[in-house]
mmCIF file with all atom_site columns, C-alpha atoms in Angstrom:
data_model
loop_
_atom_site.group_PDB
_atom_site.id
_atom_site.type_symbol
_atom_site.label_atom_id
_atom_site.label_alt_id
_atom_site.label_comp_id
_atom_site.label_asym_id
_atom_site.label_entity_id
_atom_site.label_seq_id
_atom_site.pdbx_PDB_ins_code
_atom_site.Cartn_x
_atom_site.Cartn_y
_atom_site.Cartn_z
_atom_site.occupancy
_atom_site.B_iso_or_equiv
_atom_site.pdbx_formal_charge
_atom_site.auth_seq_id
_atom_site.auth_comp_id
_atom_site.auth_asym_id
_atom_site.auth_atom_id
_atom_site.pdbx_PDB_model_num
ATOM 1   C CA . MET Q 1 1   ? 63.174 115.722 88.969  1.00 48.00 ? 1   MET Q CA 1
ATOM 2   C CA . GLU Q 1 2   ? 64.541 116.124 92.479  1.00 61.00 ? 2   GLU Q CA 1
ATOM 3   C CA . GLU Q 1 3   ? 62.408 114.715 95.239  1.00 70.00 ? 3   GLU Q CA 1
ATOM 4   C CA . LYS Q 1 4   ? 60.980 117.574 97.310  1.00 73.00 ? 4   LYS Q CA 1
ATOM 5   C CA . TYR Q 1 5   ? 62.244 116.376 100.709 1.00 74.00 ? 5   TYR Q CA 1
ATOM 6   C CA . SER Q 1 6   ? 65.161 114.153 99.677  1.00 89.00 ? 6   SER Q CA 1
ATOM 7   C CA . LEU Q 1 7   ? 67.877 115.574 101.991 1.00 89.00 ? 7   LEU Q CA 1
ATOM 8   C CA . ASN Q 1 8   ? 65.650 115.491 105.036 1.00 91.00 ? 8   ASN Q CA 1
ATOM 9   C CA . LYS Q 1 9   ? 64.269 112.081 104.070 1.00 92.00 ? 9   LYS Q CA 1
ATOM 10  C CA . TYR Q 1 10  ? 67.688 110.463 103.753 1.00 94.00 ? 10  TYR Q CA 1
ATOM 11  C CA . ALA Q 1 11  ? 69.087 112.142 106.857 1.00 94.00 ? 11  ALA Q CA 1
ATOM 12  C CA . SER Q 1 12  ? 66.088 110.872 108.809 1.00 94.00 ? 12  SER Q CA 1
ATOM 13  C CA . ILE Q 1 13  ? 66.446 107.332 107.443 1.00 95.00 ? 13  ILE Q CA 1
ATOM 14  C CA . ILE Q 1 14  ? 70.147 107.212 108.302 1.00 96.00 ? 14  ILE Q CA 1
ATOM 15  C CA . ASN Q 1 15  ? 69.465 108.583 111.782 1.00 94.00 ? 15  ASN Q CA 1
ATOM 16  C CA . ARG Q 1 16  ? 66.727 106.019 112.517 1.00 96.00 ? 16  ARG Q CA 1
ATOM 17  C CA . PHE Q 1 17  ? 68.842 103.109 111.285 1.00 97.00 ? 17  PHE Q CA 1
ATOM 18  C CA . SER Q 1 18  ? 71.837 104.427 113.218 1.00 95.00 ? 18  SER Q CA 1
ATOM 19  C CA . MET Q 1 19  ? 69.828 104.434 116.432 1.00 94.00 ? 19  MET Q CA 1
ATOM 20  C CA . GLN Q 1 20  ? 68.613 100.888 115.759 1.00 95.00 ? 20  GLN Q CA 1
ATOM 21  C CA . PHE Q 1 21  ? 72.142 99.714  114.988 1.00 96.00 ? 21  PHE Q CA 1
ATOM 22  C CA . PHE Q 1 22  ? 73.655 101.186 118.157 1.00 94.00 ? 22  PHE Q CA 1
ATOM 23  C CA . ASP Q 1 23  ? 70.777 99.959  120.312 1.00 93.00 ? 23  ASP Q CA 1
ATOM 24  C CA . HIS Q 1 24  ? 71.350 96.457  118.925 1.00 94.00 ? 24  HIS Q CA 1
ATOM 25  C CA . GLU Q 1 25  ? 75.148 96.492  119.099 1.00 94.00 ? 25  GLU Q CA 1
ATOM 26  C CA . LEU Q 1 26  ? 75.291 97.936  122.608 1.00 92.00 ? 26  LEU Q CA 1
ATOM 27  C CA . SER Q 1 27  ? 72.361 95.999  124.088 1.00 92.00 ? 27  SER Q CA 1
ATOM 28  C CA . ASP Q 1 28  ? 74.634 93.883  126.319 1.00 91.00 ? 28  ASP Q CA 1
ATOM 29  C CA . SER Q 1 29  ? 75.984 97.039  127.938 1.00 92.00 ? 29  SER Q CA 1
ATOM 30  C CA . GLN Q 1 30  ? 72.485 98.293  128.813 1.00 92.00 ? 30  GLN Q CA 1
ATOM 31  C CA . ILE Q 1 31  ? 73.205 101.591 127.067 1.00 91.00 ? 31  ILE Q CA 1
ATOM 32  C CA . GLY Q 1 32  ? 71.721 102.700 123.811 1.00 85.00 ? 32  GLY Q CA 1
ATOM 33  C CA . ALA Q 1 33  ? 72.219 105.238 121.130 1.00 86.00 ? 33  ALA Q CA 1
ATOM 34  C CA . GLY Q 1 34  ? 71.203 107.970 123.564 1.00 86.00 ? 34  GLY Q CA 1
ATOM 35  C CA . GLN Q 1 35  ? 74.097 107.418 125.939 1.00 94.00 ? 35  GLN Q CA 1
ATOM 36  C CA . TYR Q 1 36  ? 77.053 106.206 123.889 1.00 93.00 ? 36  TYR Q CA 1
ATOM 37  C CA . PHE Q 1 37  ? 78.066 109.709 122.757 1.00 94.00 ? 37  PHE Q CA 1
ATOM 38  C CA . PHE Q 1 38  ? 78.352 110.915 126.344 1.00 97.00 ? 38  PHE Q CA 1
ATOM 39  C CA . LEU Q 1 39  ? 80.312 107.893 127.541 1.00 97.00 ? 39  LEU Q CA 1
ATOM 40  C CA . ALA Q 1 40  ? 82.784 108.193 124.663 1.00 96.00 ? 40  ALA Q CA 1
ATOM 41  C CA . ARG Q 1 41  ? 83.329 111.943 125.204 1.00 97.00 ? 41  ARG Q CA 1
ATOM 42  C CA . ILE Q 1 42  ? 83.894 111.496 128.953 1.00 97.00 ? 42  ILE Q CA 1
ATOM 43  C CA . SER Q 1 43  ? 86.330 108.680 128.231 1.00 97.00 ? 43  SER Q CA 1
ATOM 44  C CA . GLU Q 1 44  ? 88.245 110.920 125.829 1.00 97.00 ? 44  GLU Q CA 1
ATOM 45  C CA . GLN Q 1 45  ? 88.238 113.968 128.113 1.00 97.00 ? 45  GLN Q CA 1
ATOM 46  C CA . GLN Q 1 46  ? 87.794 113.153 131.785 1.00 97.00 ? 46  GLN Q CA 1
ATOM 47  C CA . GLY Q 1 47  ? 86.244 115.861 133.948 1.00 96.00 ? 47  GLY Q CA 1
ATOM 48  C CA . LEU Q 1 48  ? 83.784 117.421 131.518 1.00 96.00 ? 48  LEU Q CA 1
ATOM 49  C CA . THR Q 1 49  ? 80.666 119.100 132.913 1.00 95.00 ? 49  THR Q CA 1
ATOM 50  C CA . ALA Q 1 50  ? 77.125 118.352 131.724 1.00 94.00 ? 50  ALA Q CA 1
ATOM 51  C CA . GLN Q 1 51  ? 77.035 121.739 130.002 1.00 94.00 ? 51  GLN Q CA 1
ATOM 52  C CA . GLU Q 1 52  ? 80.301 121.043 128.153 1.00 95.00 ? 52  GLU Q CA 1
ATOM 53  C CA . LEU Q 1 53  ? 79.047 117.633 127.054 1.00 95.00 ? 53  LEU Q CA 1
ATOM 54  C CA . ALA Q 1 54  ? 75.738 119.063 125.840 1.00 94.00 ? 54  ALA Q CA 1
ATOM 55  C CA . ALA Q 1 55  ? 77.585 121.738 123.856 1.00 92.00 ? 55  ALA Q CA 1
ATOM 56  C CA . LYS Q 1 56  ? 79.989 119.233 122.258 1.00 92.00 ? 56  LYS Q CA 1
ATOM 57  C CA . GLY Q 1 57  ? 77.113 117.191 120.857 1.00 91.00 ? 57  GLY Q CA 1
ATOM 58  C CA . HIS Q 1 58  ? 74.646 120.036 120.329 1.00 91.00 ? 58  HIS Q CA 1
ATOM 59  C CA . PHE Q 1 59  ? 72.251 118.426 122.807 1.00 92.00 ? 59  PHE Q CA 1
ATOM 60  C CA . ASP Q 1 60  ? 69.879 120.261 125.120 1.00 90.00 ? 60  ASP Q CA 1
ATOM 61  C CA . LYS Q 1 61  ? 70.642 120.143 128.855 1.00 89.00 ? 61  LYS Q CA 1
ATOM 62  C CA . ALA Q 1 62  ? 67.712 117.812 129.618 1.00 93.00 ? 62  ALA Q CA 1
ATOM 63  C CA . THR Q 1 63  ? 68.944 115.200 127.131 1.00 93.00 ? 63  THR Q CA 1
ATOM 64  C CA . ALA Q 1 64  ? 72.468 115.399 128.555 1.00 94.00 ? 64  ALA Q CA 1
ATOM 65  C CA . THR Q 1 65  ? 71.151 115.092 132.110 1.00 94.00 ? 65  THR Q CA 1
ATOM 66  C CA . ARG Q 1 66  ? 69.077 111.988 131.302 1.00 95.00 ? 66  ARG Q CA 1
ATOM 67  C CA . ALA Q 1 67  ? 71.984 110.291 129.530 1.00 96.00 ? 67  ALA Q CA 1
ATOM 68  C CA . LEU Q 1 68  ? 74.400 111.093 132.362 1.00 97.00 ? 68  LEU Q CA 1
ATOM 69  C CA . GLN Q 1 69  ? 71.932 109.816 134.967 1.00 96.00 ? 69  GLN Q CA 1
ATOM 70  C CA . ARG Q 1 70  ? 71.593 106.527 133.087 1.00 95.00 ? 70  ARG Q CA 1
ATOM 71  C CA . LEU Q 1 71  ? 75.369 106.114 132.797 1.00 97.00 ? 71  LEU Q CA 1
ATOM 72  C CA . GLU Q 1 72  ? 75.722 106.883 136.484 1.00 97.00 ? 72  GLU Q CA 1
ATOM 73  C CA . GLU Q 1 73  ? 73.002 104.338 137.408 1.00 96.00 ? 73  GLU Q CA 1
ATOM 74  C CA . LEU Q 1 74  ? 74.969 101.705 135.502 1.00 95.00 ? 74  LEU Q CA 1
ATOM 75  C CA . SER Q 1 75  ? 78.190 102.744 137.307 1.00 96.00 ? 75  SER Q CA 1
ATOM 76  C CA . TYR Q 1 76  ? 79.948 103.614 134.032 1.00 97.00 ? 76  TYR Q CA 1
ATOM 77  C CA . ILE Q 1 77  ? 80.616 107.178 135.174 1.00 98.00 ? 77  ILE Q CA 1
ATOM 78  C CA . ARG Q 1 78  ? 80.971 109.004 138.460 1.00 97.00 ? 78  ARG Q CA 1
ATOM 79  C CA . ARG Q 1 79  ? 80.487 112.657 139.288 1.00 96.00 ? 79  ARG Q CA 1
ATOM 80  C CA . GLU Q 1 80  ? 82.610 114.926 141.423 1.00 95.00 ? 80  GLU Q CA 1
ATOM 81  C CA . ALA Q 1 81  ? 81.926 118.478 142.529 1.00 94.00 ? 81  ALA Q CA 1
ATOM 82  C CA . ASP Q 1 82  ? 84.165 121.007 140.805 1.00 91.00 ? 82  ASP Q CA 1
ATOM 83  C CA . LYS Q 1 83  ? 86.928 122.162 143.155 1.00 91.00 ? 83  LYS Q CA 1
ATOM 84  C CA . ASN Q 1 84  ? 86.484 125.822 142.169 1.00 91.00 ? 84  ASN Q CA 1
ATOM 85  C CA . ASP Q 1 85  ? 82.726 125.987 141.655 1.00 90.00 ? 85  ASP Q CA 1
ATOM 86  C CA . LYS Q 1 86  ? 80.657 123.646 143.824 1.00 85.00 ? 86  LYS Q CA 1
ATOM 87  C CA . ARG Q 1 87  ? 77.589 124.240 141.621 1.00 88.00 ? 87  ARG Q CA 1
ATOM 88  C CA . LYS Q 1 88  ? 79.273 122.313 138.788 1.00 92.00 ? 88  LYS Q CA 1
ATOM 89  C CA . CYS Q 1 89  ? 79.771 118.566 138.611 1.00 94.00 ? 89  CYS Q CA 1
ATOM 90  C CA . ARG Q 1 90  ? 82.524 116.959 136.591 1.00 96.00 ? 90  ARG Q CA 1
ATOM 91  C CA . PHE Q 1 91  ? 82.167 113.458 135.142 1.00 98.00 ? 91  PHE Q CA 1
ATOM 92  C CA . TYR Q 1 92  ? 84.719 110.657 134.979 1.00 98.00 ? 92  TYR Q CA 1
ATOM 93  C CA . THR Q 1 93  ? 84.555 107.104 133.661 1.00 98.00 ? 93  THR Q CA 1
ATOM 94  C CA . THR Q 1 94  ? 84.866 104.196 136.065 1.00 98.00 ? 94  THR Q CA 1
ATOM 95  C CA . PRO Q 1 95  ? 86.920 101.032 135.475 1.00 97.00 ? 95  PRO Q CA 1
ATOM 96  C CA . LYS Q 1 96  ? 83.628 99.267  134.636 1.00 97.00 ? 96  LYS Q CA 1
ATOM 97  C CA . ALA Q 1 97  ? 83.280 101.553 131.593 1.00 97.00 ? 97  ALA Q CA 1
ATOM 98  C CA . LYS Q 1 98  ? 86.492 100.516 129.823 1.00 96.00 ? 98  LYS Q CA 1
ATOM 99  C CA . PRO Q 1 99  ? 85.125 97.448  127.965 1.00 96.00 ? 99  PRO Q CA 1
ATOM 100 C CA . ILE Q 1 100 ? 81.922 99.356  127.160 1.00 96.00 ? 100 ILE Q CA 1
ATOM 101 C CA . VAL Q 1 101 ? 83.884 102.252 125.667 1.00 96.00 ? 101 VAL Q CA 1
ATOM 102 C CA . GLU Q 1 102 ? 85.827 99.753  123.544 1.00 96.00 ? 102 GLU Q CA 1
ATOM 103 C CA . SER Q 1 103 ? 82.501 98.287  122.354 1.00 95.00 ? 103 SER Q CA 1
ATOM 104 C CA . VAL Q 1 104 ? 81.252 101.785 121.511 1.00 94.00 ? 104 VAL Q CA 1
ATOM 105 C CA . TYR Q 1 105 ? 84.305 102.547 119.379 1.00 95.00 ? 105 TYR Q CA 1
ATOM 106 C CA . ALA Q 1 106 ? 84.045 99.172  117.634 1.00 96.00 ? 106 ALA Q CA 1
ATOM 107 C CA . ALA Q 1 107 ? 80.357 99.795  116.892 1.00 95.00 ? 107 ALA Q CA 1
ATOM 108 C CA . VAL Q 1 108 ? 81.073 103.293 115.548 1.00 95.00 ? 108 VAL Q CA 1
ATOM 109 C CA . GLU Q 1 109 ? 83.789 101.916 113.286 1.00 97.00 ? 109 GLU Q CA 1
ATOM 110 C CA . GLN Q 1 110 ? 81.507 99.136  112.056 1.00 98.00 ? 110 GLN Q CA 1
ATOM 111 C CA . TRP Q 1 111 ? 78.620 101.535 111.351 1.00 97.00 ? 111 TRP Q CA 1
ATOM 112 C CA . ASN Q 1 112 ? 80.900 103.960 109.506 1.00 97.00 ? 112 ASN Q CA 1
ATOM 113 C CA . SER Q 1 113 ? 82.121 101.036 107.421 1.00 98.00 ? 113 SER Q CA 1
ATOM 114 C CA . ILE Q 1 114 ? 78.549 100.055 106.607 1.00 98.00 ? 114 ILE Q CA 1
ATOM 115 C CA . LEU Q 1 115 ? 77.644 103.624 105.624 1.00 97.00 ? 115 LEU Q CA 1
ATOM 116 C CA . LYS Q 1 116 ? 80.734 103.982 103.385 1.00 98.00 ? 116 LYS Q CA 1
ATOM 117 C CA . HIS Q 1 117 ? 80.262 100.629 101.643 1.00 98.00 ? 117 HIS Q CA 1
ATOM 118 C CA . GLY Q 1 118 ? 80.592 100.953 97.873  1.00 98.00 ? 118 GLY Q CA 1
ATOM 119 C CA . MET Q 1 119 ? 81.991 104.483 98.045  1.00 98.00 ? 119 MET Q CA 1
ATOM 120 C CA . SER Q 1 120 ? 85.466 105.598 96.982  1.00 98.00 ? 120 SER Q CA 1
ATOM 121 C CA . GLU Q 1 121 ? 87.690 107.538 99.391  1.00 97.00 ? 121 GLU Q CA 1
ATOM 122 C CA . SER Q 1 122 ? 87.015 110.719 97.447  1.00 98.00 ? 122 SER Q CA 1
ATOM 123 C CA . GLU Q 1 123 ? 83.240 110.140 97.607  1.00 98.00 ? 123 GLU Q CA 1
ATOM 124 C CA . VAL Q 1 124 ? 83.485 109.597 101.370 1.00 97.00 ? 124 VAL Q CA 1
ATOM 125 C CA . ALA Q 1 125 ? 85.491 112.829 101.701 1.00 98.00 ? 125 ALA Q CA 1
ATOM 126 C CA . VAL Q 1 126 ? 82.948 114.790 99.651  1.00 97.00 ? 126 VAL Q CA 1
ATOM 127 C CA . ALA Q 1 127 ? 79.993 113.302 101.555 1.00 96.00 ? 127 ALA Q CA 1
ATOM 128 C CA . THR Q 1 128 ? 81.681 114.108 104.871 1.00 96.00 ? 128 THR Q CA 1
ATOM 129 C CA . ARG Q 1 129 ? 82.327 117.732 103.866 1.00 97.00 ? 129 ARG Q CA 1
ATOM 130 C CA . MET Q 1 130 ? 78.777 118.129 102.579 1.00 96.00 ? 130 MET Q CA 1
ATOM 131 C CA . MET Q 1 131 ? 77.211 116.634 105.710 1.00 95.00 ? 131 MET Q CA 1
ATOM 132 C CA . ALA Q 1 132 ? 79.444 118.797 107.919 1.00 95.00 ? 132 ALA Q CA 1
ATOM 133 C CA . GLN Q 1 133 ? 78.269 121.888 106.004 1.00 96.00 ? 133 GLN Q CA 1
ATOM 134 C CA . MET Q 1 134 ? 74.620 120.829 106.306 1.00 95.00 ? 134 MET Q CA 1
ATOM 135 C CA . ALA Q 1 135 ? 75.063 120.292 110.065 1.00 93.00 ? 135 ALA Q CA 1
ATOM 136 C CA . LYS Q 1 136 ? 76.702 123.716 110.343 1.00 94.00 ? 136 LYS Q CA 1
ATOM 137 C CA . ASN Q 1 137 ? 73.831 125.295 108.383 1.00 95.00 ? 137 ASN Q CA 1
ATOM 138 C CA . ALA Q 1 138 ? 71.240 123.593 110.593 1.00 92.00 ? 138 ALA Q CA 1
ATOM 139 C CA . TYR Q 1 139 ? 73.048 124.595 113.779 1.00 90.00 ? 139 TYR Q CA 1
ATOM 140 C CA . GLY Q 1 140 ? 73.421 128.204 112.641 1.00 92.00 ? 140 GLY Q CA 1
ATOM 141 C CA . TYR Q 1 141 ? 69.782 128.513 111.684 1.00 94.00 ? 141 TYR Q CA 1
ATOM 142 C CA . ILE Q 1 142 ? 68.406 126.933 114.866 1.00 90.00 ? 142 ILE Q CA 1
ATOM 143 C CA . SER Q 1 143 ? 70.832 128.943 117.014 1.00 87.00 ? 143 SER Q CA 1
ATOM 144 C CA . SER Q 1 144 ? 69.610 132.155 115.413 1.00 90.00 ? 144 SER Q CA 1
ATOM 145 C CA . LEU Q 1 145 ? 65.989 131.143 116.043 1.00 88.00 ? 145 LEU Q CA 1
ATOM 146 C CA . ILE Q 1 146 ? 66.746 130.463 119.700 1.00 82.00 ? 146 ILE Q CA 1
ATOM 147 C CA . GLU Q 1 147 ? 68.622 133.731 120.062 1.00 80.00 ? 147 GLU Q CA 1
ATOM 148 C CA . GLY Q 1 148 ? 65.745 135.534 118.332 1.00 76.00 ? 148 GLY Q CA 1
ATOM 149 C CA . ASP Q 1 149 ? 63.266 133.977 120.761 1.00 60.00 ? 149 ASP Q CA 1
ATOM 150 C CA . LYS Q 1 150 ? 65.383 135.107 123.729 1.00 53.00 ? 150 LYS Q CA 1
ATOM 151 C CA . ASP Q 1 151 ? 65.282 138.657 122.436 1.00 48.00 ? 151 ASP Q CA 1
ATOM 152 C CA . GLY Q 1 152 ? 61.605 138.457 121.563 1.00 44.00 ? 152 GLY Q CA 1
ATOM 153 C CA . LYS Q 1 153 ? 62.455 138.876 117.882 1.00 47.00 ? 153 LYS Q CA 1
ATOM 154 C CA . SER Q 1 154 ? 61.632 136.611 115.001 1.00 44.00 ? 154 SER Q CA 1
ATOM 155 C CA . SER Q 1 155 ? 64.330 135.467 112.614 1.00 43.00 ? 155 SER Q CA 1
ATOM 156 C CA . ASN Q 1 156 ? 64.154 136.241 108.899 1.00 42.00 ? 156 ASN Q CA 1
ATOM 157 C CA . LEU Q 1 157 ? 66.658 133.575 107.807 1.00 41.00 ? 157 LEU Q CA 1
#
C-alpha cells in the first residue's frame, strides 16, 4: 500500500538534507543554501535585477532581497542602478566571488552525484523528468491560487 504522504515526505527529506549539505560545504564562504542560487545565477548572467532573480528561482521578493543583501555584505556582489530605469538595480559579481562560485558549482556537482548514486542513467533521466513535472504542477497550482487571491476569487483546482 502506498504511503499517504510519500511524495511530499521524500521531497521534504531531500530538501532538508540538501540545505544541510550546502550549509556545510559552503561554510568557509560564509554563505549558505539560501544564497548560493543567487550568486550562481548572477555569475552566469551579470546584470540581473532582484525581480529577475526571484522569478528564475521561483522565490518571493523578500527572500531574494535578503539573499542579495547578504551577498552584498560579504562583497561577493555589487549593485548598480539601471541606466534606463533608476528604480531598478542590477547585480554583478565581484572578483572576490570567483572562488566562491567555483565552490558552489563543485558542491552542486557533488550533491547531484550523491543523489544519483546507485541509479542508472535512464533512472536519473526519468526521475529528473518526473521531478520537473511535479515542480511545474506545484508552480501552476500555487500561481493560480495567488492569481485567484488577487482577483478575490478562490481557486477550484
